[in-house]
Coordinates of C-alpha atoms in Angstrom, one line a residue:
Chain A
X439 CA 0.0 0.0 0.0
X440 CA 2.7 2.4 1.0
X441 CA 4.7 1.3 -2.0
X442 CA 1.9 2.1 -4.5
X443 CA 1.3 5.5 -2.8
X444 CA 5.0 6.3 -3.3
X445 CA 4.7 5.3 -7.0
X446 CA 1.5 7.3 -7.6
X447 CA 3.1 10.3 -5.9
X448 CA 6.3 9.9 -8.0
X449 CA 4.4 9.7 -11.4
X450 CA 2.1 12.6 -10.5
X451 CA 5.2 14.7 -9.6
X452 CA 6.8 13.7 -12.9
X453 CA 3.8 14.8 -14.9
X454 CA 3.6 18.0 -13.0
X455 CA 7.3 18.8 -13.7
X456 CA 6.7 17.9 -17.4
X457 CA 3.7 20.3 -17.5
X458 CA 5.7 23.1 -15.9
X459 CA 8.7 22.6 -18.3
X460 CA 6.3 22.6 -21.2
X461 CA 4.6 25.8 -20.0
X462 CA 7.9 27.5 -19.6
X463 CA 8.3 27.1 -23.5
X464 CA 12.0 26.5 -23.3
X465 CA 11.5 24.4 -26.4
X466 CA 8.8 25.0 -29.0
X467 CA 5.7 22.8 -28.6
X468 CA 6.4 20.9 -31.8
X469 CA 9.6 19.6 -30.1
X470 CA 8.3 19.3 -26.5
X471 CA 4.6 18.5 -26.1
X472 CA 2.4 19.1 -23.1
X473 CA 1.0 16.2 -21.2
X474 CA -2.5 17.2 -22.5
X475 CA -1.5 17.0 -26.1
X476 CA 0.1 13.6 -25.6
X477 CA -3.1 12.5 -23.9
X478 CA -5.1 13.8 -26.9
X479 CA -2.8 11.9 -29.2
X480 CA -3.4 8.7 -27.3
X481 CA -7.1 9.3 -27.3
X482 CA -7.2 10.0 -31.0
X483 CA -5.0 7.0 -31.8
X484 CA -7.4 4.6 -29.9
X485 CA -10.5 6.4 -31.3
X486 CA -9.4 5.8 -35.0
X487 CA -8.3 2.2 -34.1
X488 CA -4.8 2.7 -35.4
X489 CA -3.3 2.1 -31.9
X490 CA -5.5 -0.9 -31.3
X491 CA -4.4 -2.4 -34.6
X492 CA -0.8 -1.5 -33.8
X493 CA -1.0 -3.2 -30.4
X494 CA -2.8 -6.2 -31.9
X495 CA -0.3 -6.7 -34.7
X496 CA 2.8 -6.2 -32.4
X497 CA 1.4 -8.6 -29.8
X498 CA 0.7 -11.3 -32.3
X499 CA 4.2 -11.0 -33.7
X500 CA 5.9 -11.0 -30.3
X501 CA 3.7 -13.9 -29.1
X502 CA 4.7 -16.1 -32.0
X503 CA 8.4 -15.2 -31.9
X504 CA 8.6 -15.5 -28.1
X505 CA 6.9 -18.9 -28.1
X506 CA 9.4 -20.2 -30.6
X507 CA 12.3 -18.7 -28.5
X508 CA 10.9 -20.3 -25.3
X509 CA 10.6 -23.8 -26.8
X510 CA 14.1 -23.8 -28.4
X511 CA 15.7 -21.6 -25.8
X512 CA 14.7 -23.9 -23.0
X513 CA 15.7 -27.0 -24.9
X514 CA 19.0 -25.5 -25.8
X515 CA 19.5 -24.4 -22.2
X516 CA 19.1 -28.0 -21.0
X517 CA 21.3 -29.3 -23.7
X518 CA 24.2 -26.9 -22.9
X519 CA 23.8 -27.3 -19.2
X520 CA 24.2 -31.1 -19.2
X521 CA 26.4 -31.8 -22.2
X522 CA 30.0 -30.7 -21.9
X523 CA 30.6 -30.6 -25.6
X524 CA 27.6 -28.5 -26.3
X525 CA 28.4 -26.2 -23.4
X526 CA 31.9 -25.6 -24.7
X527 CA 30.7 -25.0 -28.3
X528 CA 27.1 -23.8 -28.5
X529 CA 27.2 -22.3 -25.0
X530 CA 30.2 -20.2 -25.8
X531 CA 28.8 -19.1 -29.1
X532 CA 25.5 -18.1 -27.4
X533 CA 27.4 -15.9 -25.0
X534 CA 29.4 -14.3 -27.8
X535 CA 26.4 -13.7 -30.0
X536 CA 24.7 -11.9 -27.1
X537 CA 27.0 -9.0 -27.7
X538 CA 25.2 -8.4 -31.0
X539 CA 22.3 -6.0 -30.7
X540 CA 19.3 -7.8 -32.1
X541 CA 18.6 -5.2 -34.8
X542 CA 21.9 -6.3 -36.4
X543 CA 20.1 -9.5 -37.5
X544 CA 17.7 -7.4 -39.6
X545 CA 19.8 -6.9 -42.8
X546 CA 20.3 -10.6 -42.9
X547 CA 16.7 -11.3 -42.3
X548 CA 15.6 -9.0 -45.1
X549 CA 18.0 -10.5 -47.6
X550 CA 16.8 -14.0 -46.6
X551 CA 13.1 -13.5 -46.2
X552 CA 12.4 -10.2 -48.0
X553 CA 10.1 -7.6 -46.4
X554 CA 7.9 -10.2 -44.8
X555 CA 6.5 -11.3 -41.4
X556 CA 9.1 -14.0 -41.4
X557 CA 11.9 -11.4 -41.3
X558 CA 10.6 -9.7 -38.2
X559 CA 10.0 -13.0 -36.5
X560 CA 13.6 -14.0 -37.3
X561 CA 14.7 -10.8 -35.5
X562 CA 12.5 -11.4 -32.5
X563 CA 13.7 -15.0 -32.2
X564 CA 17.4 -14.2 -32.6
X565 CA 17.0 -11.4 -30.1
X566 CA 15.5 -13.5 -27.3
X567 CA 16.4 -17.2 -27.9
X568 CA 20.0 -16.9 -26.8
X569 CA 19.1 -14.8 -23.8
X570 CA 16.7 -17.6 -22.7
X571 CA 19.3 -20.3 -23.4
X572 CA 22.0 -18.6 -21.3
X573 CA 19.8 -17.9 -18.3
X574 CA 18.2 -21.4 -18.4
X575 CA 21.7 -22.9 -18.6
X576 CA 23.0 -21.0 -15.6
X577 CA 19.8 -21.6 -13.7
X578 CA 20.1 -25.4 -14.2
X579 CA 23.7 -25.3 -13.1
X580 CA 22.7 -23.6 -9.8
X581 CA 20.2 -26.3 -8.8
X582 CA 21.5 -27.7 -5.5
X583 CA 23.1 -31.1 -6.2
X584 CA 21.1 -32.7 -3.5
X585 CA 17.9 -32.7 -5.6
X586 CA 19.2 -34.8 -8.5
X587 CA 21.0 -37.0 -6.0
X588 CA 17.9 -37.5 -4.0
X589 CA 15.9 -38.2 -7.2
X590 CA 18.4 -40.8 -8.3
X591 CA 18.5 -42.3 -4.9
X592 CA 14.7 -42.8 -5.1
X593 CA 14.9 -44.4 -8.5
X594 CA 14.4 -41.5 -10.9
X595 CA 16.4 -41.9 -14.1
X596 CA 16.5 -40.5 -17.6
X597 CA 13.5 -38.5 -18.7
X598 CA 11.8 -39.0 -15.4
X599 CA 14.7 -37.4 -13.6
X600 CA 14.4 -34.4 -16.0
X601 CA 10.6 -34.2 -15.8
X602 CA 10.1 -34.8 -12.1
X603 CA 13.2 -33.4 -10.6
X604 CA 15.4 -31.2 -12.8
X605 CA 12.6 -29.3 -14.4
X606 CA 10.7 -28.4 -11.2
X607 CA 13.9 -27.7 -9.4
X608 CA 14.9 -25.3 -12.1
X609 CA 11.5 -23.6 -12.2
X610 CA 12.5 -20.5 -10.2
X611 CA 15.5 -20.0 -12.4
X612 CA 13.5 -20.8 -15.5
X613 CA 11.0 -18.0 -14.9
X614 CA 13.9 -15.6 -14.5
X615 CA 15.2 -16.7 -17.9
X616 CA 11.8 -16.5 -19.6
X617 CA 11.1 -13.1 -18.1
X618 CA 14.4 -11.8 -19.5
X619 CA 13.6 -13.4 -22.8
X620 CA 10.3 -11.6 -22.9
X621 CA 12.0 -8.2 -22.4
X622 CA 14.5 -9.0 -25.2
X623 CA 11.8 -10.2 -27.5
X624 CA 9.7 -7.1 -27.0
X625 CA 12.6 -4.8 -27.6
X626 CA 13.8 -6.6 -30.7
X627 CA 10.3 -6.5 -32.1
X628 CA 9.9 -2.8 -31.7
X629 CA 13.3 -1.9 -33.2
X630 CA 12.6 -4.3 -36.1
X631 CA 9.2 -2.7 -36.7
X632 CA 10.7 0.8 -36.7
X633 CA 12.9 0.1 -39.6
X634 CA 10.6 -1.6 -42.1
X635 CA 7.5 -3.5 -41.2
X636 CA 4.0 -2.1 -41.8
X637 CA 1.6 -1.8 -38.9
X638 CA 2.8 -2.5 -35.4
X639 CA 3.8 -0.1 -32.7
X640 CA 7.3 0.5 -34.0
X641 CA 5.8 1.6 -37.3
X642 CA 3.4 4.0 -35.5
X643 CA 6.4 5.5 -33.7
X644 CA 8.2 6.1 -36.9
X645 CA 5.0 7.5 -38.4
X646 CA 5.0 10.1 -35.7
X647 CA 8.4 11.1 -36.7
X648 CA 7.5 11.3 -40.4
X649 CA 4.5 13.4 -39.7
X650 CA 6.6 15.6 -37.3
X651 CA 4.0 14.8 -34.7
X652 CA 5.9 14.8 -31.4
X653 CA 2.8 14.0 -29.4
X654 CA 2.3 10.8 -31.2
X655 CA 5.9 9.9 -30.7
X656 CA 5.5 10.4 -27.0
X657 CA 2.2 8.6 -27.0
X658 CA 3.5 5.5 -28.7
X659 CA 6.6 5.4 -26.5
X660 CA 4.4 5.4 -23.5
X661 CA 2.3 2.6 -25.0
X662 CA 5.4 0.5 -25.6
X663 CA 6.6 0.9 -22.1
X664 CA 3.1 0.3 -20.7
X665 CA 2.7 -3.0 -22.5
X666 CA 6.1 -4.2 -21.5
X667 CA 5.4 -3.3 -17.9
X668 CA 1.9 -4.9 -18.0
X669 CA 3.1 -8.2 -19.2
X670 CA 5.9 -8.2 -16.7
X671 CA 3.7 -7.2 -13.8
X672 CA 0.6 -9.2 -14.5
X673 CA 2.1 -12.3 -15.9
X674 CA 5.6 -12.8 -14.6
X675 CA 5.1 -11.3 -11.1
X676 CA 2.1 -13.5 -10.7
X677 CA 4.0 -16.6 -11.7
X678 CA 6.9 -15.6 -9.4
X679 CA 4.7 -15.0 -6.5
X680 CA 2.9 -18.4 -7.0
X681 CA 6.3 -20.1 -7.1
X682 CA 7.5 -18.4 -4.0
X683 CA 4.5 -19.3 -2.0
X684 CA 4.9 -22.9 -3.0
X685 CA 8.6 -23.1 -2.5
X686 CA 8.7 -21.1 0.6
X687 CA 11.3 -18.5 -0.2
X688 CA 8.8 -15.7 -0.2
X689 CA 10.8 -14.1 2.6
X690 CA 14.0 -13.5 0.7
Chain B
X252 CA 5.3 -46.7 24.1
X253 CA 8.9 -47.7 24.4
X254 CA 8.0 -50.7 26.5
X255 CA 5.9 -52.0 23.6
X256 CA 8.9 -52.3 21.2
X257 CA 9.3 -55.8 20.1
X258 CA 12.7 -56.8 19.1
X259 CA 13.2 -58.2 15.6
X260 CA 14.7 -61.6 15.5
X261 CA 18.4 -61.3 14.9
X262 CA 19.1 -63.2 11.8
X263 CA 22.6 -64.3 11.1
X264 CA 22.6 -64.1 7.4
X265 CA 24.5 -61.2 6.0
X266 CA 22.6 -58.4 4.1
X267 CA 25.5 -56.2 3.0
X268 CA 29.1 -57.1 2.5
X269 CA 31.9 -54.7 2.0
X270 CA 35.1 -56.4 0.9
X271 CA 38.6 -54.8 0.7
X272 CA 36.9 -51.5 -0.4
X273 CA 39.2 -48.6 -1.3
X274 CA 38.2 -45.1 -2.5
X275 CA 40.7 -42.6 -3.8
X276 CA 40.0 -39.1 -5.0
X277 CA 42.0 -37.2 -7.6
X278 CA 42.6 -33.6 -7.0
X279 CA 44.7 -32.6 -10.0
X280 CA 48.1 -34.3 -9.4
X281 CA 47.3 -35.0 -5.7
X282 CA 45.6 -38.2 -4.7
X283 CA 43.7 -38.6 -1.4
X284 CA 43.0 -42.0 0.0
X285 CA 39.5 -41.5 1.5
X286 CA 38.8 -45.1 2.4
X287 CA 41.4 -47.8 2.8
X288 CA 40.7 -51.5 2.7
X289 CA 37.3 -51.6 4.4
X290 CA 35.8 -54.9 5.3
X291 CA 32.4 -54.8 6.8
X292 CA 29.5 -57.2 7.1
X293 CA 26.0 -56.1 8.1
X294 CA 23.4 -58.7 9.1
X295 CA 19.8 -58.7 7.9
X296 CA 17.8 -56.6 10.3
X297 CA 20.8 -55.3 12.1
X298 CA 21.0 -51.7 13.4
X299 CA 24.6 -50.8 12.7
X300 CA 26.1 -47.4 13.7
X301 CA 29.3 -46.0 12.0
X302 CA 31.1 -43.4 14.1
X303 CA 34.2 -41.4 13.3
X304 CA 35.4 -37.8 13.1
X305 CA 34.3 -35.7 10.2
X306 CA 36.5 -36.5 7.2
X307 CA 36.9 -40.2 8.0
X308 CA 34.9 -41.2 4.9
X309 CA 31.9 -42.6 6.7
X310 CA 29.5 -40.6 4.5
X311 CA 31.5 -41.7 1.4
X312 CA 31.0 -45.3 2.4
X313 CA 27.3 -44.8 2.8
X314 CA 27.0 -43.1 -0.6
X315 CA 28.8 -46.0 -2.2
X316 CA 26.5 -48.5 -0.6
X317 CA 23.6 -46.4 -1.9
X318 CA 25.2 -46.6 -5.4
X319 CA 25.7 -42.9 -5.8
X320 CA 29.5 -43.2 -5.8
X321 CA 31.8 -46.0 -7.0
X322 CA 34.7 -47.6 -5.2
X323 CA 38.2 -47.4 -6.7
X324 CA 38.7 -51.1 -5.8
X325 CA 37.1 -53.7 -3.8
X326 CA 33.6 -55.2 -3.7
X327 CA 30.2 -54.1 -2.5
X328 CA 27.5 -56.8 -2.2
X329 CA 23.8 -56.7 -1.2
X330 CA 22.1 -60.1 -0.8
X331 CA 25.2 -61.5 -2.5
X332 CA 25.0 -59.5 -5.7
X333 CA 27.2 -56.6 -6.7
X334 CA 25.9 -53.1 -6.1
X335 CA 25.9 -51.1 -9.3
X336 CA 24.1 -47.8 -9.0
X337 CA 21.1 -46.9 -6.9
X338 CA 18.4 -49.5 -6.3
X339 CA 15.0 -49.9 -4.7
X340 CA 16.5 -52.3 -2.2
X341 CA 18.4 -49.6 -0.3
X342 CA 17.5 -45.9 0.2
X343 CA 19.8 -43.2 1.6
X344 CA 18.5 -40.6 3.9
X345 CA 20.7 -37.5 3.4
X346 CA 22.0 -35.3 6.1
X347 CA 20.4 -32.3 4.1
X348 CA 17.4 -34.6 3.5
X349 CA 16.8 -33.5 -0.1
X350 CA 13.1 -33.2 0.3
X351 CA 11.5 -31.6 -2.8
X352 CA 10.2 -28.1 -2.0
X353 CA 7.8 -28.1 -5.0
X354 CA 5.9 -31.2 -3.7
X355 CA 3.8 -31.5 -0.5
X356 CA 4.4 -34.1 2.1
X357 CA 2.2 -36.7 0.4
X358 CA 3.8 -36.1 -3.0
X359 CA 7.3 -36.3 -1.5
X360 CA 6.5 -39.6 0.2
X361 CA 5.0 -41.2 -2.9
X362 CA 7.8 -39.9 -5.2
X363 CA 9.8 -43.1 -5.3
X364 CA 6.6 -45.1 -6.3
X365 CA 5.6 -42.5 -8.9
X366 CA 8.9 -42.7 -10.8
X367 CA 8.5 -46.5 -10.8
X368 CA 5.1 -46.1 -12.5
X369 CA 2.9 -47.4 -9.6
X370 CA -0.7 -46.3 -10.3
X371 CA -1.8 -43.2 -8.5
X372 CA -4.4 -44.8 -6.2
X373 CA -2.1 -47.5 -5.0
X374 CA 0.8 -45.2 -4.3
X375 CA -1.4 -42.7 -2.5
X376 CA -2.6 -45.4 -0.2
X377 CA 0.8 -46.7 0.5
X378 CA 2.2 -43.2 1.1
X379 CA -0.6 -42.5 3.5
X380 CA 0.2 -45.6 5.5
X381 CA 3.8 -44.5 6.0
X382 CA 2.8 -40.9 6.7
X383 CA 0.7 -42.3 9.5
X384 CA 3.5 -44.4 10.7
X385 CA 5.6 -41.3 11.3
X386 CA 2.6 -39.4 12.7
X387 CA 2.2 -36.8 10.0
X388 CA -1.2 -37.5 8.8
X389 CA -2.4 -34.0 9.5
X390 CA 0.3 -32.5 7.5
X391 CA 0.1 -34.5 4.3
X392 CA -0.8 -31.4 2.2
X393 CA 1.8 -29.1 3.8
X394 CA 4.8 -28.0 1.9
X395 CA 8.3 -28.7 3.1
X396 CA 9.0 -25.1 4.3
X397 CA 6.0 -25.2 6.5
X398 CA 7.4 -28.1 8.6
X399 CA 9.7 -28.1 11.5
X400 CA 13.1 -29.8 11.4
X401 CA 11.9 -32.9 13.2
X402 CA 8.9 -33.2 10.9
X403 CA 11.1 -32.9 7.8
X404 CA 13.2 -35.8 9.2
X405 CA 10.1 -37.9 9.5
X406 CA 8.9 -37.1 6.0
X407 CA 12.3 -38.2 4.7
X408 CA 12.0 -41.4 6.7
X409 CA 8.5 -42.1 5.4
X410 CA 9.7 -41.3 1.8
X411 CA 12.4 -44.0 2.2
X412 CA 10.2 -46.6 3.9
X413 CA 7.5 -46.2 1.3
X414 CA 9.7 -48.1 -1.1
X415 CA 10.1 -51.0 1.4
X416 CA 13.8 -50.9 0.7
X417 CA 15.1 -53.5 3.2
X418 CA 18.1 -51.3 3.9
X419 CA 18.0 -47.8 5.2
X420 CA 21.2 -45.8 5.0
X421 CA 21.1 -42.8 7.3
X422 CA 23.7 -40.1 7.0
X423 CA 23.9 -38.1 10.3
X424 CA 20.2 -37.5 10.0
X425 CA 19.5 -36.0 13.4
X426 CA 22.6 -33.7 13.7
X427 CA 20.8 -30.4 13.2
X428 CA 17.9 -31.1 15.6
X429 CA 17.4 -29.9 19.1
X430 CA 17.8 -32.4 21.9
X431 CA 14.2 -33.0 22.6
X432 CA 13.2 -33.6 19.0
X433 CA 16.2 -35.9 18.6
X434 CA 15.2 -38.0 21.6
X435 CA 11.7 -38.3 20.2
X436 CA 13.0 -39.4 16.8
X437 CA 15.3 -42.0 18.4
X438 CA 12.3 -43.6 19.9
X439 CA 10.3 -43.4 16.7
X440 CA 13.2 -44.8 14.6
X441 CA 13.6 -47.7 17.0
X442 CA 9.9 -48.4 16.9
X443 CA 9.8 -48.2 13.1
X444 CA 12.9 -50.4 12.8
X445 CA 11.2 -53.0 15.0
X446 CA 8.0 -52.8 13.1
X447 CA 9.4 -52.9 9.6
X448 CA 12.4 -55.1 10.1
X449 CA 14.7 -52.8 8.0
X450 CA 18.5 -53.2 8.1
X451 CA 19.8 -49.8 9.1
X452 CA 23.3 -48.4 8.7
X453 CA 23.4 -45.2 10.7
X454 CA 26.3 -42.8 10.3
X455 CA 26.9 -40.3 13.2
X456 CA 29.7 -38.6 14.9
X457 CA 27.8 -38.7 18.2
X458 CA 29.0 -41.7 20.1
X459 CA 26.1 -41.7 22.6
X460 CA 23.6 -41.6 19.8
X461 CA 25.4 -44.6 18.3
X462 CA 25.2 -46.6 21.6
X463 CA 21.6 -45.5 22.1
X464 CA 20.5 -46.9 18.8
X465 CA 23.0 -49.6 17.5
X466 CA 23.3 -53.3 17.9
X467 CA 26.8 -52.7 16.9
X468 CA 29.0 -49.7 16.7
X469 CA 31.9 -49.5 14.2
X470 CA 34.6 -46.9 14.9
X471 CA 36.4 -45.5 11.9
X472 CA 39.8 -43.8 11.8
X473 CA 40.6 -40.4 10.3
X474 CA 42.2 -40.2 6.9
X475 CA 42.5 -42.6 5.4
X476 CA 39.3 -44.1 6.7
X477 CA 39.8 -47.5 8.1
X478 CA 37.8 -49.7 10.4
X479 CA 39.5 -49.2 13.7
X480 CA 37.4 -51.3 16.1
X481 CA 33.9 -52.8 16.5
X482 CA 31.8 -52.8 19.6
X483 CA 28.8 -55.1 20.1
X484 CA 26.2 -53.2 22.2
X485 CA 24.5 -55.7 24.4
X486 CA 22.3 -53.4 26.4
X487 CA 18.6 -54.1 26.5
X488 CA 16.2 -52.0 24.5
X489 CA 14.8 -49.4 24.6
X490 CA 17.7 -47.4 25.9
X491 CA 17.9 -43.7 26.7
X492 CA 20.8 -41.3 26.1
X493 CA 20.9 -40.7 29.8
X494 CA 21.2 -44.3 30.9
X495 CA 24.3 -44.8 32.9
X496 CA 25.1 -48.0 30.9
X497 CA 24.9 -46.0 27.7
X498 CA 27.2 -43.4 29.1
X499 CA 29.7 -45.9 30.3
X500 CA 29.7 -47.8 27.0
X501 CA 30.0 -44.5 25.1
X502 CA 33.0 -43.5 27.3
X503 CA 34.8 -46.7 26.3
X504 CA 34.1 -46.1 22.6
X505 CA 35.0 -42.4 22.9
X506 CA 38.4 -43.4 24.4
X507 CA 39.0 -45.4 21.2
X508 CA 37.9 -42.5 19.1
X509 CA 39.6 -39.7 20.9
X510 CA 43.0 -40.0 19.1
X511 CA 41.2 -39.9 15.8
X512 CA 39.2 -36.8 16.7
X513 CA 42.5 -35.2 17.8
X514 CA 44.0 -36.0 14.4
X515 CA 41.0 -34.6 12.6
X516 CA 41.1 -31.4 14.7
X517 CA 44.8 -31.1 14.2
X518 CA 44.5 -31.4 10.4
X519 CA 41.8 -28.8 10.3
X520 CA 43.8 -26.3 12.3
X521 CA 46.8 -26.8 10.1
X522 CA 44.7 -26.1 7.0
X523 CA 43.0 -23.1 8.5

């Protein structure tokens, strides 16, 4: 309760400062909009459905790309965590490729797939898959040894050991990895959309620039942050909390 | 309740045989001899206690009997056949227990049956029976973090018993408990042992605990771990840690152990 009061107070203060700075007219209004004009922009965008369509299209793309990343990222994470050869080869490569900003995959994607949905999916997947792989791998490695040992002692072997012991034991780490993957997927998508793809929030953001409409630029940026935050809060926090209650480390 | 304990018939056939067992560890170019030429025979239904200072390899020996570690040389037999990996005929109870925090008490206890593909209804029934045996029926839906230390011990005991292993390997299970809980668990373990006829190998560094529980106490030496001496405990059951006979017997064993403990302490100071 106190925390949310602090947060509300902080954002109210921020908007107040923004309003004051805008009223001081240090910069012309076409470079620095007032909160009210951004609000109008948001309102208009939703009223003419362009924002709804943008959100819908972007969410569909990120959902598809993220799902693929999750499946292959988790599988690859398991493979590199438990196979020494794969860890030394694929694992190392994953870490090196992480230094590549995801948008760098775009030229390649366009050459391979043309200006299509496939190209943007490729960028989203390349942007998030390796992040998931790396954090799943390190998560699996930090499972206390006692769990697999106790599992083997009680007769669990092979896929049963994975399904009944390693997977649940890694769940807290796994959610951290998937959450990170989500953030990477969302960022990759928006940057990809800004450069070429029609519809989508990234495109709406660039449209604001093309129309010299600073209010729309602000409005879409707020939307992008809001959606990222919403998924993080509603989905991942919920999952984390449920896990903590069950596992009993709610106190740390 | 203690007076009702019926002693299992002491059979003479051997359940577990350890022959000329040696375990070496490689630390780069340095080799450590953890266990040296161990010979040990455990009778069916026997309650055997292994005592020794920390670092004498008693846990290592237990892990090898459980099949979680392999000897460098020598033989390990159960019912006459070689031990090769973990098996349903012997279950290790770890010092840290290794209960699964994502499962409740019932699910933890039935785990061993589940991975063996026992149908749900049957394994639930069996698990409930053993949960009752350790007096935890009210807590079958609790999660591990909601239980006290003594309750966790009992869950872990029920989880092992549920597989009807024949051999229970217990690795300093009661070390982290307060005195009252430990006394209570000694009584319960003795009762369960009498009721189920398990062969128990119980590792501890507490000599009085060993005398309280064991038919036989085996003293191990510090690095390399060797069997130093065996003591048959011929006191009547059920004993108490405070019995003067227990204290007296413990004193005798402790005298044997003293020099080994000194060696262990000395080695630790030198490394510190």
